[in-house]
mmCIF file of C-alpha atoms and ligand atoms in Angstrom:
data_model
loop_
_atom_site.group_PDB
_atom_site.id
_atom_site.type_symbol
_atom_site.label_atom_id
_atom_site.label_comp_id
_atom_site.label_asym_id
_atom_site.label_seq_id
_atom_site.Cartn_x
_atom_site.Cartn_y
_atom_site.Cartn_z
ATOM 1 C CA MET A 1339 -83.322 56.696 -132.368
ATOM 2 C CA THR A 1340 -80.913 59.228 -130.422
ATOM 3 C CA ASN A 1341 -77.510 58.511 -132.074
ATOM 4 C CA SER A 1342 -75.079 57.496 -129.295
ATOM 5 C CA HIS A 1343 -73.597 61.497 -130.127
ATOM 6 C CA GLN A 1344 -76.435 62.666 -129.023
ATOM 7 C CA THR A 1345 -76.422 60.811 -125.977
ATOM 8 C CA ASP A 1346 -73.079 61.888 -125.055
ATOM 9 C CA LEU A 1347 -73.953 65.533 -125.859
ATOM 10 C CA ILE A 1348 -76.835 65.591 -123.589
ATOM 11 C CA ALA A 1349 -75.018 63.920 -120.545
ATOM 12 C CA ARG A 1350 -72.136 66.441 -121.146
ATOM 13 C CA LEU A 1351 -74.430 69.135 -121.301
ATOM 14 C CA PRO A 1352 -74.673 71.259 -117.716
ATOM 15 C CA LYS A 1353 -78.346 71.200 -117.096
ATOM 16 C CA ALA A 1354 -80.763 72.698 -114.431
ATOM 17 C CA GLU A 1355 -84.216 71.128 -113.700
ATOM 18 C CA LEU A 1356 -87.100 73.460 -112.919
ATOM 19 C CA HIS A 1357 -89.937 71.575 -112.778
ATOM 20 C CA LEU A 1358 -89.299 68.681 -110.140
ATOM 21 C CA HIS A 1359 -92.237 67.505 -107.278
ATOM 22 C CA ILE A 1360 -89.804 65.922 -104.600
ATOM 23 C CA GLU A 1361 -92.455 63.598 -103.486
ATOM 24 C CA GLY A 1362 -92.604 62.644 -107.195
ATOM 25 C CA SER A 1363 -89.225 61.412 -107.099
ATOM 26 C CA PHE A 1364 -90.236 58.681 -104.128
ATOM 27 C CA GLU A 1365 -88.992 55.099 -106.257
ATOM 28 C CA PRO A 1366 -91.050 52.258 -104.729
ATOM 29 C CA GLU A 1367 -87.722 50.639 -103.829
ATOM 30 C CA LEU A 1368 -87.360 53.343 -101.144
ATOM 31 C CA MET A 1369 -91.224 53.394 -100.754
ATOM 32 C CA MET A 1370 -91.160 49.970 -99.634
ATOM 33 C CA ALA A 1371 -88.314 50.610 -97.175
ATOM 34 C CA LEU A 1372 -89.351 53.244 -95.545
ATOM 35 C CA ALA A 1373 -92.731 51.176 -95.125
ATOM 36 C CA ALA A 1374 -90.791 48.609 -93.625
ATOM 37 C CA ARG A 1375 -89.239 51.761 -91.395
ATOM 38 C CA ASN A 1376 -92.211 52.993 -90.218
ATOM 39 C CA LYS A 1377 -94.348 49.897 -89.929
ATOM 40 C CA ILE A 1378 -96.680 51.054 -92.594
ATOM 41 C CA ASP A 1379 -98.600 48.854 -94.937
ATOM 42 C CA LEU A 1380 -98.579 49.419 -98.527
ATOM 43 C CA PRO A 1381 -101.234 48.210 -101.297
ATOM 44 C CA PHE A 1382 -98.482 46.464 -103.117
ATOM 45 C CA LYS A 1383 -96.105 43.583 -102.126
ATOM 46 C CA THR A 1384 -93.287 43.617 -104.913
ATOM 47 C CA LEU A 1385 -91.735 46.153 -107.371
ATOM 48 C CA GLU A 1386 -93.422 44.582 -110.192
ATOM 49 C CA ASP A 1387 -96.899 45.316 -108.344
ATOM 50 C CA ALA A 1388 -96.168 49.046 -107.675
ATOM 51 C CA LYS A 1389 -94.789 49.487 -111.258
ATOM 52 C CA ALA A 1390 -97.821 47.836 -113.047
ATOM 53 C CA ALA A 1391 -100.062 50.195 -110.695
ATOM 54 C CA TYR A 1392 -97.908 53.128 -112.691
ATOM 55 C CA ASN A 1393 -100.352 53.316 -115.526
ATOM 56 C CA PHE A 1394 -102.307 56.498 -115.910
ATOM 57 C CA SER A 1395 -105.012 57.587 -118.186
ATOM 58 C CA ASN A 1396 -105.056 60.993 -116.516
ATOM 59 C CA LEU A 1397 -103.754 63.352 -114.386
ATOM 60 C CA GLN A 1398 -106.140 62.325 -111.303
ATOM 61 C CA GLU A 1399 -105.524 58.785 -111.784
ATOM 62 C CA PHE A 1400 -101.631 59.857 -111.235
ATOM 63 C CA LEU A 1401 -102.612 62.198 -108.393
ATOM 64 C CA ASP A 1402 -104.575 59.449 -106.227
ATOM 65 C CA LEU A 1403 -101.503 57.006 -106.160
ATOM 66 C CA TYR A 1404 -99.089 60.102 -105.669
ATOM 67 C CA TYR A 1405 -100.773 60.882 -102.610
ATOM 68 C CA GLN A 1406 -101.218 57.312 -101.292
ATOM 69 C CA GLY A 1407 -97.510 56.699 -101.923
ATOM 70 C CA MET A 1408 -96.464 59.491 -99.913
ATOM 71 C CA GLN A 1409 -98.127 58.207 -96.615
ATOM 72 C CA VAL A 1410 -95.121 56.429 -95.786
ATOM 73 C CA LEU A 1411 -93.335 59.681 -95.487
ATOM 74 C CA ARG A 1412 -93.481 60.407 -91.774
ATOM 75 C CA THR A 1413 -90.072 61.700 -90.342
ATOM 76 C CA GLU A 1414 -87.580 64.055 -91.041
ATOM 77 C CA GLU A 1415 -85.096 61.473 -91.917
ATOM 78 C CA ASP A 1416 -87.936 60.024 -94.654
ATOM 79 C CA PHE A 1417 -87.661 63.489 -96.293
ATOM 80 C CA PHE A 1418 -84.211 63.809 -96.052
ATOM 81 C CA ASP A 1419 -83.737 60.286 -97.826
ATOM 82 C CA LEU A 1420 -85.975 60.779 -100.163
ATOM 83 C CA THR A 1421 -84.440 64.410 -101.398
ATOM 84 C CA LEU A 1422 -80.571 63.288 -101.184
ATOM 85 C CA ALA A 1423 -81.716 60.231 -103.412
ATOM 86 C CA TYR A 1424 -83.143 62.405 -106.191
ATOM 87 C CA LEU A 1425 -80.491 64.686 -105.800
ATOM 88 C CA GLN A 1426 -78.070 61.356 -106.185
ATOM 89 C CA ARG A 1427 -79.830 60.565 -109.499
ATOM 90 C CA ALA A 1428 -79.952 64.355 -110.829
ATOM 91 C CA LYS A 1429 -76.259 64.382 -109.945
ATOM 92 C CA ALA A 1430 -75.579 61.451 -112.371
ATOM 93 C CA ASP A 1431 -77.659 63.258 -115.475
ATOM 94 C CA ASN A 1432 -75.261 66.296 -114.731
ATOM 95 C CA VAL A 1433 -77.676 68.515 -113.481
ATOM 96 C CA ARG A 1434 -76.150 71.311 -111.659
ATOM 97 C CA HIS A 1435 -79.038 73.454 -110.121
ATOM 98 C CA VAL A 1436 -82.643 72.301 -109.281
ATOM 99 C CA GLU A 1437 -85.387 74.135 -108.413
ATOM 100 C CA MET A 1438 -87.911 71.605 -106.555
ATOM 101 C CA PHE A 1439 -91.695 71.797 -105.447
ATOM 102 C CA TYR A 1440 -92.841 70.198 -102.638
ATOM 103 C CA ASP A 1441 -96.451 70.139 -101.384
ATOM 104 C CA PRO A 1442 -96.641 70.827 -97.390
ATOM 105 C CA GLN A 1443 -100.554 70.441 -97.235
ATOM 106 C CA ALA A 1444 -100.430 66.799 -98.499
ATOM 107 C CA HIS A 1445 -98.224 66.073 -95.283
ATOM 108 C CA THR A 1446 -99.557 68.584 -92.797
ATOM 109 C CA GLU A 1447 -103.157 67.273 -93.822
ATOM 110 C CA ARG A 1448 -102.274 63.927 -92.734
ATOM 111 C CA GLY A 1449 -100.396 64.703 -89.466
ATOM 112 C CA VAL A 1450 -97.102 65.332 -90.221
ATOM 113 C CA PRO A 1451 -95.628 68.846 -88.902
ATOM 114 C CA PHE A 1452 -94.842 71.394 -91.487
ATOM 115 C CA GLY A 1453 -91.012 71.471 -90.012
ATOM 116 C CA VAL A 1454 -90.303 68.016 -90.042
ATOM 117 C CA VAL A 1455 -91.066 68.063 -93.856
ATOM 118 C CA THR A 1456 -89.589 71.277 -94.505
ATOM 119 C CA ASP A 1457 -86.293 70.873 -92.328
ATOM 120 C CA GLY A 1458 -85.825 67.031 -94.153
ATOM 121 C CA ILE A 1459 -85.822 68.356 -97.214
ATOM 122 C CA LEU A 1460 -83.736 71.334 -96.856
ATOM 123 C CA ALA A 1461 -80.805 69.283 -94.988
ATOM 124 C CA ALA A 1462 -80.748 67.543 -97.812
ATOM 125 C CA ILE A 1463 -80.547 70.313 -100.246
ATOM 126 C CA ARG A 1464 -77.646 71.483 -98.188
ATOM 127 C CA LYS A 1465 -75.804 68.251 -98.172
ATOM 128 C CA GLY A 1466 -76.352 68.381 -101.724
ATOM 129 C CA GLU A 1467 -74.860 71.523 -102.356
ATOM 130 C CA GLN A 1468 -71.806 70.693 -100.142
ATOM 131 C CA GLU A 1469 -71.059 67.186 -101.479
ATOM 132 C CA LEU A 1470 -72.661 67.106 -104.986
ATOM 133 C CA GLY A 1471 -71.901 70.920 -105.755
ATOM 134 C CA ILE A 1472 -75.692 70.741 -106.633
ATOM 135 C CA SER A 1473 -77.308 74.411 -105.986
ATOM 136 C CA SER A 1474 -81.182 74.005 -104.842
ATOM 137 C CA TYR A 1475 -84.256 76.114 -105.017
ATOM 138 C CA LEU A 1476 -87.207 75.115 -102.836
ATOM 139 C CA ILE A 1477 -90.617 76.256 -104.296
ATOM 140 C CA MET A 1478 -93.658 75.580 -101.766
ATOM 141 C CA SER A 1479 -96.608 74.587 -103.764
ATOM 142 C CA PHE A 1480 -100.514 74.929 -102.811
ATOM 143 C CA LEU A 1481 -103.050 72.272 -103.664
ATOM 144 C CA ARG A 1482 -105.501 73.957 -106.135
ATOM 145 C CA HIS A 1483 -108.134 71.184 -104.932
ATOM 146 C CA LEU A 1484 -107.740 72.795 -101.564
ATOM 147 C CA SER A 1485 -109.622 76.503 -100.696
ATOM 148 C CA GLU A 1486 -107.595 79.475 -101.407
ATOM 149 C CA GLU A 1487 -108.076 79.936 -97.404
ATOM 150 C CA ASP A 1488 -106.390 76.934 -96.941
ATOM 151 C CA GLY A 1489 -103.228 78.295 -98.894
ATOM 152 C CA PHE A 1490 -103.323 81.433 -96.568
ATOM 153 C CA ASP A 1491 -102.932 79.176 -93.665
ATOM 154 C CA LEU A 1492 -100.001 77.293 -95.185
ATOM 155 C CA LEU A 1493 -98.699 80.900 -95.375
ATOM 156 C CA VAL A 1494 -98.898 81.673 -92.222
ATOM 157 C CA GLU A 1495 -97.793 78.181 -90.794
ATOM 158 C CA SER A 1496 -94.676 78.431 -93.364
ATOM 159 C CA GLU A 1497 -93.834 82.451 -91.877
ATOM 160 C CA ARG A 1498 -90.778 81.187 -90.311
ATOM 161 C CA TRP A 1499 -89.453 79.517 -93.620
ATOM 162 C CA HIS A 1500 -90.010 82.061 -95.746
ATOM 163 C CA ASP A 1501 -86.321 83.173 -96.382
ATOM 164 C CA LYS A 1502 -85.996 79.350 -97.782
ATOM 165 C CA PHE A 1503 -88.389 79.434 -100.212
ATOM 166 C CA VAL A 1504 -87.700 81.133 -103.981
ATOM 167 C CA GLY A 1505 -91.008 81.430 -104.675
ATOM 168 C CA VAL A 1506 -94.580 79.340 -104.104
ATOM 169 C CA GLY A 1507 -96.298 76.908 -106.921
ATOM 170 C CA LEU A 1508 -99.440 75.786 -107.650
ATOM 171 C CA ASP A 1509 -100.261 72.120 -108.598
ATOM 172 C CA SER A 1510 -102.854 69.204 -108.001
ATOM 173 C CA SER A 1511 -106.041 68.670 -109.901
ATOM 174 C CA GLU A 1512 -106.040 71.572 -112.652
ATOM 175 C CA VAL A 1513 -109.683 71.085 -114.366
ATOM 176 C CA GLY A 1514 -112.512 73.366 -112.392
ATOM 177 C CA HIS A 1515 -109.617 75.592 -110.353
ATOM 178 C CA PRO A 1516 -108.403 78.075 -112.062
ATOM 179 C CA PRO A 1517 -105.845 80.435 -111.347
ATOM 180 C CA LEU A 1518 -107.900 83.211 -110.361
ATOM 181 C CA LYS A 1519 -109.282 81.024 -107.929
ATOM 182 C CA PHE A 1520 -106.318 81.956 -106.213
ATOM 183 C CA GLU A 1521 -106.056 85.550 -106.798
ATOM 184 C CA ARG A 1522 -105.707 87.133 -103.471
ATOM 185 C CA LEU A 1523 -103.144 84.650 -102.429
ATOM 186 C CA TYR A 1524 -100.856 84.902 -105.188
ATOM 187 C CA GLN A 1525 -101.183 88.805 -104.540
ATOM 188 C CA ARG A 1526 -100.192 88.128 -101.013
ATOM 189 C CA CYS A 1527 -97.135 86.034 -102.191
ATOM 190 C CA ALA A 1528 -95.900 88.804 -104.396
ATOM 191 C CA GLU A 1529 -95.893 91.317 -101.821
ATOM 192 C CA ILE A 1530 -94.022 88.960 -99.708
ATOM 193 C CA GLY A 1531 -91.085 88.904 -102.819
ATOM 194 C CA PHE A 1532 -91.832 85.193 -103.733
ATOM 195 C CA LYS A 1533 -91.367 84.311 -107.397
ATOM 196 C CA LEU A 1534 -94.751 83.140 -108.680
ATOM 197 C CA CYS A 1535 -95.174 79.654 -110.581
ATOM 198 C CA MET A 1536 -98.424 78.089 -111.595
ATOM 199 C CA HIS A 1537 -99.167 74.574 -113.264
ATOM 200 C CA ALA A 1538 -101.418 75.642 -116.046
ATOM 201 C CA GLY A 1539 -102.155 74.630 -119.407
ATOM 202 C CA GLU A 1540 -101.502 70.946 -118.484
ATOM 203 C CA GLU A 1541 -105.024 70.119 -118.612
ATOM 204 C CA GLY A 1542 -106.644 72.972 -118.369
ATOM 205 C CA PRO A 1543 -107.555 75.380 -121.383
ATOM 206 C CA PRO A 1544 -105.307 77.954 -122.680
ATOM 207 C CA SER A 1545 -107.900 80.879 -120.681
ATOM 208 C CA TYR A 1546 -106.023 79.029 -117.471
ATOM 209 C CA VAL A 1547 -102.395 80.341 -119.069
ATOM 210 C CA ARG A 1548 -103.529 83.647 -119.922
ATOM 211 C CA GLU A 1549 -105.070 84.037 -116.442
ATOM 212 C CA ALA A 1550 -101.856 82.922 -114.694
ATOM 213 C CA LEU A 1551 -99.950 85.318 -116.899
ATOM 214 C CA LEU A 1552 -102.377 88.114 -117.287
ATOM 215 C CA ASP A 1553 -104.145 88.146 -114.472
ATOM 216 C CA ILE A 1554 -101.986 86.892 -112.086
ATOM 217 C CA GLY A 1555 -98.680 87.611 -113.469
ATOM 218 C CA VAL A 1556 -96.683 84.522 -112.563
ATOM 219 C CA ASP A 1557 -93.081 84.375 -113.542
ATOM 220 C CA ARG A 1558 -93.052 80.944 -114.887
ATOM 221 C CA ILE A 1559 -95.731 78.397 -116.227
ATOM 222 C CA ASP A 1560 -95.225 75.128 -115.582
ATOM 223 C CA HIS A 1561 -96.467 72.747 -118.326
ATOM 224 C CA GLY A 1562 -98.252 75.339 -120.391
ATOM 225 C CA ASN A 1563 -98.963 72.571 -123.312
ATOM 226 C CA ARG A 1564 -102.063 73.983 -124.399
ATOM 227 C CA CYS A 1565 -101.350 77.791 -124.672
ATOM 228 C CA MET A 1566 -100.577 76.174 -128.428
ATOM 229 C CA GLU A 1567 -103.984 76.700 -129.274
ATOM 230 C CA ASP A 1568 -104.248 80.096 -128.772
ATOM 231 C CA PRO A 1569 -101.991 81.832 -131.441
ATOM 232 C CA GLU A 1570 -102.449 85.325 -129.930
ATOM 233 C CA LEU A 1571 -101.055 83.907 -126.531
ATOM 234 C CA VAL A 1572 -98.208 82.284 -127.865
ATOM 235 C CA SER A 1573 -97.129 85.373 -129.111
ATOM 236 C CA ILE A 1574 -97.366 87.070 -126.129
ATOM 237 C CA ILE A 1575 -95.355 84.210 -124.180
ATOM 238 C CA ARG A 1576 -92.651 84.966 -126.856
ATOM 239 C CA ASP A 1577 -92.589 88.543 -126.588
ATOM 240 C CA MET A 1578 -92.366 88.117 -122.552
ATOM 241 C CA GLN A 1579 -90.193 85.355 -122.796
ATOM 242 C CA VAL A 1580 -91.795 83.541 -119.675
ATOM 243 C CA PRO A 1581 -90.384 80.359 -119.256
ATOM 244 C CA LEU A 1582 -92.472 76.931 -119.804
ATOM 245 C CA THR A 1583 -91.227 74.108 -117.933
ATOM 246 C CA ASN A 1584 -92.391 71.094 -120.050
ATOM 247 C CA CYS A 1585 -91.924 67.579 -119.100
ATOM 248 C CA PRO A 1586 -92.774 65.402 -122.044
ATOM 249 C CA LEU A 1587 -92.657 61.977 -120.452
ATOM 250 C CA SER A 1588 -94.763 63.242 -117.681
ATOM 251 C CA ASN A 1589 -97.130 64.398 -120.793
ATOM 252 C CA LEU A 1590 -96.888 61.253 -122.116
ATOM 253 C CA SER A 1591 -97.849 59.002 -119.037
ATOM 254 C CA LEU A 1592 -100.790 61.231 -118.408
ATOM 255 C CA CYS A 1593 -101.906 61.217 -121.885
ATOM 256 C CA VAL A 1594 -101.613 64.787 -122.373
ATOM 257 C CA ILE A 1595 -100.365 63.423 -125.494
ATOM 258 C CA ASP A 1596 -100.693 60.138 -126.855
ATOM 259 C CA ASP A 1597 -97.148 60.015 -128.445
ATOM 260 C CA LEU A 1598 -94.103 61.897 -128.077
ATOM 261 C CA LYS A 1599 -94.063 62.906 -131.215
ATOM 262 C CA LYS A 1600 -96.903 65.491 -130.532
ATOM 263 C CA SER A 1601 -94.888 67.057 -127.844
ATOM 264 C CA PRO A 1602 -95.219 71.005 -128.320
ATOM 265 C CA VAL A 1603 -91.050 71.014 -127.433
ATOM 266 C CA LYS A 1604 -89.828 71.776 -131.029
ATOM 267 C CA ALA A 1605 -92.474 73.697 -132.309
ATOM 268 C CA GLN A 1606 -91.818 76.058 -129.106
ATOM 269 C CA LEU A 1607 -88.304 76.003 -129.416
ATOM 270 C CA GLU A 1608 -88.766 76.808 -133.490
ATOM 271 C CA GLN A 1609 -91.204 79.444 -132.317
ATOM 272 C CA GLY A 1610 -88.608 81.029 -129.736
ATOM 273 C CA LEU A 1611 -90.124 80.421 -126.859
ATOM 274 C CA LEU A 1612 -88.288 79.854 -123.802
ATOM 275 C CA VAL A 1613 -89.161 76.271 -123.205
ATOM 276 C CA THR A 1614 -87.289 73.808 -120.693
ATOM 277 C CA VAL A 1615 -87.422 69.994 -120.405
ATOM 278 C CA ASN A 1616 -87.916 68.558 -116.972
ATOM 279 C CA SER A 1617 -89.139 65.263 -115.409
ATOM 280 C CA ASP A 1618 -91.907 66.466 -112.942
ATOM 281 C CA ASP A 1619 -92.390 62.967 -111.090
ATOM 282 C CA PRO A 1620 -89.463 60.826 -112.388
ATOM 283 C CA ALA A 1621 -90.235 57.840 -110.119
ATOM 284 C CA TYR A 1622 -93.666 57.725 -111.921
ATOM 285 C CA PHE A 1623 -93.199 58.793 -115.260
ATOM 286 C CA GLY A 1624 -90.349 56.504 -116.510
ATOM 287 C CA GLY A 1625 -87.099 58.765 -115.967
ATOM 288 C CA TYR A 1626 -85.302 61.516 -114.778
ATOM 289 C CA ILE A 1627 -84.056 64.585 -116.976
ATOM 290 C CA GLY A 1628 -81.366 62.713 -118.641
ATOM 291 C CA ARG A 1629 -84.052 60.255 -120.358
ATOM 292 C CA ASN A 1630 -86.266 63.328 -121.081
ATOM 293 C CA TYR A 1631 -84.215 64.890 -123.389
ATOM 294 C CA GLU A 1632 -82.952 61.752 -124.497
ATOM 295 C CA LYS A 1633 -86.579 60.767 -125.729
ATOM 296 C CA THR A 1634 -87.868 63.928 -126.589
ATOM 297 C CA ALA A 1635 -84.874 64.384 -129.149
ATOM 298 C CA GLU A 1636 -85.201 60.973 -130.337
ATOM 299 C CA ALA A 1637 -89.193 61.750 -130.820
ATOM 300 C CA LEU A 1638 -88.761 64.661 -132.481
ATOM 301 C CA ASP A 1639 -85.521 64.468 -134.227
ATOM 302 C CA LEU A 1640 -84.038 67.319 -132.481
ATOM 303 C CA SER A 1641 -80.794 69.042 -133.561
ATOM 304 C CA ASN A 1642 -77.682 69.408 -131.338
ATOM 305 C CA ASP A 1643 -78.276 73.040 -131.404
ATOM 306 C CA GLN A 1644 -81.809 72.741 -130.519
ATOM 307 C CA LEU A 1645 -80.776 70.307 -127.399
ATOM 308 C CA ILE A 1646 -77.966 72.988 -126.623
ATOM 309 C CA GLN A 1647 -80.938 75.759 -126.557
ATOM 310 C CA LEU A 1648 -82.632 73.701 -124.140
ATOM 311 C CA ALA A 1649 -79.956 73.346 -121.811
ATOM 312 C CA ARG A 1650 -79.137 77.069 -122.060
ATOM 313 C CA ASN A 1651 -83.134 77.874 -121.323
ATOM 314 C CA SER A 1652 -82.972 75.610 -118.251
ATOM 315 C CA PHE A 1653 -80.257 78.207 -116.580
ATOM 316 C CA THR A 1654 -81.920 81.159 -118.081
ATOM 317 C CA GLY A 1655 -85.579 80.459 -117.321
ATOM 318 C CA SER A 1656 -84.379 79.624 -113.516
ATOM 319 C CA PHE A 1657 -84.558 82.137 -110.658
ATOM 320 C CA LEU A 1658 -80.420 82.339 -110.194
ATOM 321 C CA PRO A 1659 -79.070 85.715 -110.566
ATOM 322 C CA GLU A 1660 -77.681 86.995 -113.470
ATOM 323 C CA ALA A 1661 -73.978 86.199 -112.557
ATOM 324 C CA ALA A 1662 -74.822 82.839 -111.840
ATOM 325 C CA ILE A 1663 -76.725 82.231 -114.999
ATOM 326 C CA LYS A 1664 -73.791 83.751 -116.811
ATOM 327 C CA ALA A 1665 -71.540 81.184 -115.014
ATOM 328 C CA HIS A 1666 -73.574 78.513 -116.216
ATOM 329 C CA LEU A 1667 -74.042 79.259 -119.761
ATOM 330 C CA ALA A 1668 -70.369 79.551 -120.031
ATOM 331 C CA SER A 1669 -69.994 76.375 -118.832
ATOM 332 C CA ILE A 1670 -72.376 75.085 -121.390
ATOM 333 C CA ASP A 1671 -70.110 76.528 -124.232
ATOM 334 C CA GLU A 1672 -66.726 74.899 -122.399
ATOM 335 C CA SER A 1673 -68.586 71.517 -121.951
ATOM 336 C CA ILE A 1674 -69.399 71.759 -126.063
ATOM 337 C CA ALA A 1675 -65.991 72.988 -127.082
HETATM 338 N N1 HPA B 1103 -99.516 68.264 -112.339
HETATM 339 C C1 HPA B 1103 -100.402 68.778 -111.111
HETATM 340 N N2 HPA B 1103 -100.065 68.305 -110.174
HETATM 341 C C2 HPA B 1103 -98.946 67.674 -109.764
HETATM 342 C C3 HPA B 1103 -98.086 67.470 -110.831
HETATM 343 C C4 HPA B 1103 -98.373 67.248 -112.196
HETATM 344 O O1 HPA B 1103 -97.661 67.164 -113.235
HETATM 345 N N3 HPA B 1103 -97.168 66.465 -110.375
HETATM 346 C C5 HPA B 1103 -97.310 66.347 -109.001
HETATM 347 N N4 HPA B 1103 -98.177 67.514 -108.738
HETATM 348 ZN ZN1 ZN B 1104 -95.541 69.334 -111.930
#
């Protein structure tokens, strides 16, 4: 059990969240409210029905529900409400900085314009900065089950907003869609000046993590669990200090691990990797970032120093400028003084 002292410490630590899909923070309560507002039928009538459907045995089963749930997001106000609701929850967990993914193609392909989605999210980000004191960076994600050509189309469509994105990501169905499928697209994104993220090694093999890191040259690996099967790769990741954004409750929900005790987070900390703890899709996986820290600490018997290290890593692994990282690290020191 996490003792109450550790629960306290986790709450007190300033944290950054580096792996969060804003559409994955869509709580069933809000989903039903927006379905009513937009006069759309949902397959579930009650909260209990919705939650009962959130019982996954792999990534694809989750993705099918995730894409279905977001169908009710139609207007700029919907995206604003979604994003602000997440930021309010992040505030309650003492999150100071967020780097959030969103999936524009999942909205434009069902007829919701790129600007409606993006401007709604950006307006909530501004409000979160002004009223909640949380800074947020936005990461535009490509859906990897679509083609590289589709990705180039998105890059063109989004041009007017490029200065609003810190970087790009790659998500959705991993197996069968290796990083090198998007080599030219990522080359172009690097030229534009975007930070490069990719989901790799969640379900896909260690070779996908290698490709992302060594062939594509990503700045951060999302998940990365399966790198642990390749000791040479682990050394490379340690030497490069490339951040890994682990998501323990997501790993458990999607059966990437069958027990939280098998989370790689502790081993990765002990081996000097720059690992962070994040919530991924908190409305679907049973908890926001605080609960991810608590459950992981409990399952792995993490020490206070390891919890503090995770909070420090969340800022060190962020795309914030050096001075801001230093200030956040100082606030961690203050919080534990
Ligand atoms: N993996 C891949 N794609 C996703 C995820 C994830 O965990 N969450 C939302 N899209
Ligand atoms: Zn993810």
